[in-house]
Tab-separated table of C-alpha atoms in Angstrom:
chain	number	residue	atom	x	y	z
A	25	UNK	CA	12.569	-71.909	26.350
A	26	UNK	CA	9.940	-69.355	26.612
A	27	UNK	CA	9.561	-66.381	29.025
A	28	UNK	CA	6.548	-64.647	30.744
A	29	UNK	CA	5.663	-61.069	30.713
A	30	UNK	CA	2.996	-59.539	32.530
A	31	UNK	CA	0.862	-58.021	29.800
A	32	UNK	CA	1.544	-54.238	29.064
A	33	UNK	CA	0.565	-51.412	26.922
A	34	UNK	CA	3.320	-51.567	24.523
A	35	UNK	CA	2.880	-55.237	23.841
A	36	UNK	CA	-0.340	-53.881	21.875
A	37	UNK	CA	1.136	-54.121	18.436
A	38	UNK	CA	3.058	-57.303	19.049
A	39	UNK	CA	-0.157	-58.818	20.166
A	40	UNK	CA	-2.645	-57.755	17.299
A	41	UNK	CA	-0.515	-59.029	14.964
A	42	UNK	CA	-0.332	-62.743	16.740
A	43	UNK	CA	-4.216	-62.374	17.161
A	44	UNK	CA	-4.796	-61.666	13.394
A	45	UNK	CA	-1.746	-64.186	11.905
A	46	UNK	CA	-3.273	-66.765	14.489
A	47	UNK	CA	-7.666	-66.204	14.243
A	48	UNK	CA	-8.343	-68.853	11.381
A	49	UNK	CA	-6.169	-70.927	13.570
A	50	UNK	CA	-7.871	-70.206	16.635
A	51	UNK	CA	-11.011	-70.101	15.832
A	52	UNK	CA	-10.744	-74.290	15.015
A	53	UNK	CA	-11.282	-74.817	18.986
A	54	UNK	CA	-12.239	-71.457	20.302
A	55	UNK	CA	-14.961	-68.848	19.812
A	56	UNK	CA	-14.085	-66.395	17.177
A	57	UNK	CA	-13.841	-62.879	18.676
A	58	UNK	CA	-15.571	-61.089	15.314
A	59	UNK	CA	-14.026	-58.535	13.474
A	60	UNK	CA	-14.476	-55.734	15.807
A	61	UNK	CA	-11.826	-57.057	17.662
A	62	UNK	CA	-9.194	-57.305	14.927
A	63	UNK	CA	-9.619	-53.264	14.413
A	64	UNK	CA	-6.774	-51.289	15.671
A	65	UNK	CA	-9.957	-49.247	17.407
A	66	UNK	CA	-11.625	-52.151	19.130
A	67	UNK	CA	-7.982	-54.008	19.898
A	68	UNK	CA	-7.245	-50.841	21.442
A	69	UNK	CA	-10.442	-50.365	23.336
A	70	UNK	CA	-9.902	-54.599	24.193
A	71	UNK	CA	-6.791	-53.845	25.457
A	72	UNK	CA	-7.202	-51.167	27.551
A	73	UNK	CA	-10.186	-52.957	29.422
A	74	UNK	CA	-7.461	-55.441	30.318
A	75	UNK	CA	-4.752	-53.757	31.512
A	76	UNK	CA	-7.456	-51.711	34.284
A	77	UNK	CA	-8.824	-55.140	35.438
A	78	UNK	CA	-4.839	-56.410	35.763
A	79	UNK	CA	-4.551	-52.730	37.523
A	80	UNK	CA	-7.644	-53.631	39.491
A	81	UNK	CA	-5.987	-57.100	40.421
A	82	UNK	CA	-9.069	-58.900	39.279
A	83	UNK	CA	-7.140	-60.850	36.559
A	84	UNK	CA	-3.825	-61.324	35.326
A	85	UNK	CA	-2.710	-61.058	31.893
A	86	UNK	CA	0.794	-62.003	30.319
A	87	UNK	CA	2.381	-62.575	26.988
A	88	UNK	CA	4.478	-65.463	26.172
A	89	UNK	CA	7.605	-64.797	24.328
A	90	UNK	CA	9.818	-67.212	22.561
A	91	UNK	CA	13.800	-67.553	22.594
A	92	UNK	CA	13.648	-64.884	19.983
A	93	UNK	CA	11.418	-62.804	21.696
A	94	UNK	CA	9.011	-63.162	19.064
A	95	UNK	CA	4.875	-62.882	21.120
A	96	UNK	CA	4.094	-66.353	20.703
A	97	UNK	CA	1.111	-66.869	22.889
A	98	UNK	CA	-0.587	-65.807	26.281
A	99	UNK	CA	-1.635	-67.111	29.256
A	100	UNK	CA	-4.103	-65.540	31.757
A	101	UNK	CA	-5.242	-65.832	35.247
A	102	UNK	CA	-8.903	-64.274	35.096
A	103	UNK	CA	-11.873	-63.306	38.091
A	104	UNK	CA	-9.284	-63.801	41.389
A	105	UNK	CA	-11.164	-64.524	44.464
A	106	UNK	CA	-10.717	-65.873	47.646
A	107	UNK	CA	-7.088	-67.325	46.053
A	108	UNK	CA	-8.640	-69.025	43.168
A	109	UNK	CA	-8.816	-68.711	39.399
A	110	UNK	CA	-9.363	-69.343	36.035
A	111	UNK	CA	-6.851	-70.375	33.709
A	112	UNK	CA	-6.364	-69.307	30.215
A	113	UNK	CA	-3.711	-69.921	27.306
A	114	UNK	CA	-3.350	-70.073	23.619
A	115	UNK	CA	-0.218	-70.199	21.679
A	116	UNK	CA	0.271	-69.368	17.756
A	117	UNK	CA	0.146	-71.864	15.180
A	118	UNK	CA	3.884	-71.711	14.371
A	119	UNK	CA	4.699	-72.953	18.467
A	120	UNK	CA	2.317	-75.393	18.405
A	121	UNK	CA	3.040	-79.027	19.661
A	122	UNK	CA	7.052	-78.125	20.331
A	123	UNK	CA	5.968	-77.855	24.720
A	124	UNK	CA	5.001	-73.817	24.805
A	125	UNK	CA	1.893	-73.898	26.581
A	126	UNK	CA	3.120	-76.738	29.172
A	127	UNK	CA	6.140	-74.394	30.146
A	128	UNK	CA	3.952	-71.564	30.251
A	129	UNK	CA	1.106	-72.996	31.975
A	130	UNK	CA	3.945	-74.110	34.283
A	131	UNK	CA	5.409	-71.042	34.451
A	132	UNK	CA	2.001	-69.316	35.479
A	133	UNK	CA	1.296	-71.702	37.998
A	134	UNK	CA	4.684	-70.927	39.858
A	135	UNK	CA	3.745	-66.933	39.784
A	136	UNK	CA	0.177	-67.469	40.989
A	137	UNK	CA	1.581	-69.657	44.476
A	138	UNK	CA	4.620	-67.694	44.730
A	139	UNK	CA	3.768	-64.520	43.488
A	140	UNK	CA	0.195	-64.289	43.176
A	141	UNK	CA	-0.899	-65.806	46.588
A	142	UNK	CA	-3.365	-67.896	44.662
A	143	UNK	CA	-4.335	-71.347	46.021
A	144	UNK	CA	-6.064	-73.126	43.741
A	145	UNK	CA	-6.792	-72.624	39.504
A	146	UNK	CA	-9.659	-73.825	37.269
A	147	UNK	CA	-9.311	-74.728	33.811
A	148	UNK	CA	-12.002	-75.487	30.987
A	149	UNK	CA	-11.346	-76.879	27.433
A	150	UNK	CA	-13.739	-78.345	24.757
A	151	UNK	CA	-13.731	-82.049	23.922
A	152	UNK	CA	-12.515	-81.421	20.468
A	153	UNK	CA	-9.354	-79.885	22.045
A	154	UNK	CA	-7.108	-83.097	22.955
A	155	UNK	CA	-4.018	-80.446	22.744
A	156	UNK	CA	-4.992	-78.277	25.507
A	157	UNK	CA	-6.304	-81.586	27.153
A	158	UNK	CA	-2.628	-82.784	27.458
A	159	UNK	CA	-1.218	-79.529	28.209
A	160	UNK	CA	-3.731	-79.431	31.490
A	161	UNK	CA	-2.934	-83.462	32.401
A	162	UNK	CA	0.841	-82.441	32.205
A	163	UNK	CA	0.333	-79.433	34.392
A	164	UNK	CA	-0.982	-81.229	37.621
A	165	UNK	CA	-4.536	-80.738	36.605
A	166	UNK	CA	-7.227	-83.039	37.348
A	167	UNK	CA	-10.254	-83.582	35.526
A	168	UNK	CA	-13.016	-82.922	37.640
A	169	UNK	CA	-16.604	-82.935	35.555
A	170	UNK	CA	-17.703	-82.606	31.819
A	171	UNK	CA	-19.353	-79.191	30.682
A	172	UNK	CA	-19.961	-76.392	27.547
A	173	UNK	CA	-17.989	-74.200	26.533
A	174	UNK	CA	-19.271	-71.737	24.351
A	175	UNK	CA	-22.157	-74.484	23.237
A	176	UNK	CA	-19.480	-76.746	22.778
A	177	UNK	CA	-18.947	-80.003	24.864
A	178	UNK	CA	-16.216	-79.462	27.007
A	179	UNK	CA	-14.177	-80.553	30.430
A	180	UNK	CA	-13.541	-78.753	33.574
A	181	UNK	CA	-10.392	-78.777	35.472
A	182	UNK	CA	-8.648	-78.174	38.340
A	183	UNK	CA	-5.292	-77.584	40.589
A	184	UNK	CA	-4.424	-77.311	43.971
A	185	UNK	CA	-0.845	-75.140	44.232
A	186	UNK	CA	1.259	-75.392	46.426
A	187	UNK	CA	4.208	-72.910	47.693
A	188	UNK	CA	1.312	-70.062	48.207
A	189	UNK	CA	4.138	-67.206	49.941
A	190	UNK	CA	3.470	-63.982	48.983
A	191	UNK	CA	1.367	-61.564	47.409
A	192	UNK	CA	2.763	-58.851	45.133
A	193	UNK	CA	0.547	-55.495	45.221
């Protein structure tokens, strides 16, 4: 259904353009990221900053590709410490509701056990975000307390994983 790919320097055009088809979208349940961003200059300078923390092993970035191979959303592992992290994922408005973020979510969950050596992975969402919500319930999180997110209302989460074997350096 969909495949992971660790985020790379090539992706960069692929990725802009999902980021600028996808913003008005976005931007419904998510901070905007101003127009800065959008530039090819500060997309460029964005990306770069992300591919030396996934160098640095302090996060870990992929893209989500469709059967096509069309870039149809990402999903990140961000701050790893001490075998824990935080969870993030957004897919494009044309995948929406047809199961891409569950099978990515669950696809990232099997890399940061097996692959990762992570033990554990945090998740926040807003309340006006029942989507994401779902996709966290059907991907073994459990709610754990209410919070903000961005000045929003939102909901923390967590998992436990399980399968922890190796860590890839």
């Amino acid at each position: 259904m969909v495949t992971l790919e660790p985020l790379r320097a090539d992706h960069a055009d692929a990725l802009l353009a999902f980021e600028r088809e996808n913003r008005a979208y976005f931007v419904r349940t998510v901070p905007d990221r101003g127009d800065a961003f959008f530039t090819p200059a500060g997309f460029a300078a964005r990306l770069r900053t992300l591919l030396d923390e996934q160098d640095a092993r302090v996060c870990r970035f992929h893209v989500v590709l469709g059967e096509d191979g069309e870039l149809v959303g990402r999903v990140n592992l961000m701050d790893l410490v001490d075998g824990s992290a935080e969870l993030g994922y957004r897919t494009g408005e044309k995948a929406a509701g047809r199961g891409v973020a569950t099978a990515a979510v669950a696809q990232v969950c099997r890399l940061a056990a097996a692959d990762y050596g992570l033990t554990s992975l945090t998740a926040v969402t807003t309340l006006d975000n029942p989507a994401s919500m779902r996709v966290l319930a059907r991907s073994g999180f459990t709610r754990v307390e209410n919070t903000t997110v961005s000045g929003r209302p939102g909901v923390r989460y967590e998992r436990r994983l399980l399968g922890t074997t190796r860590t890839i350096d």
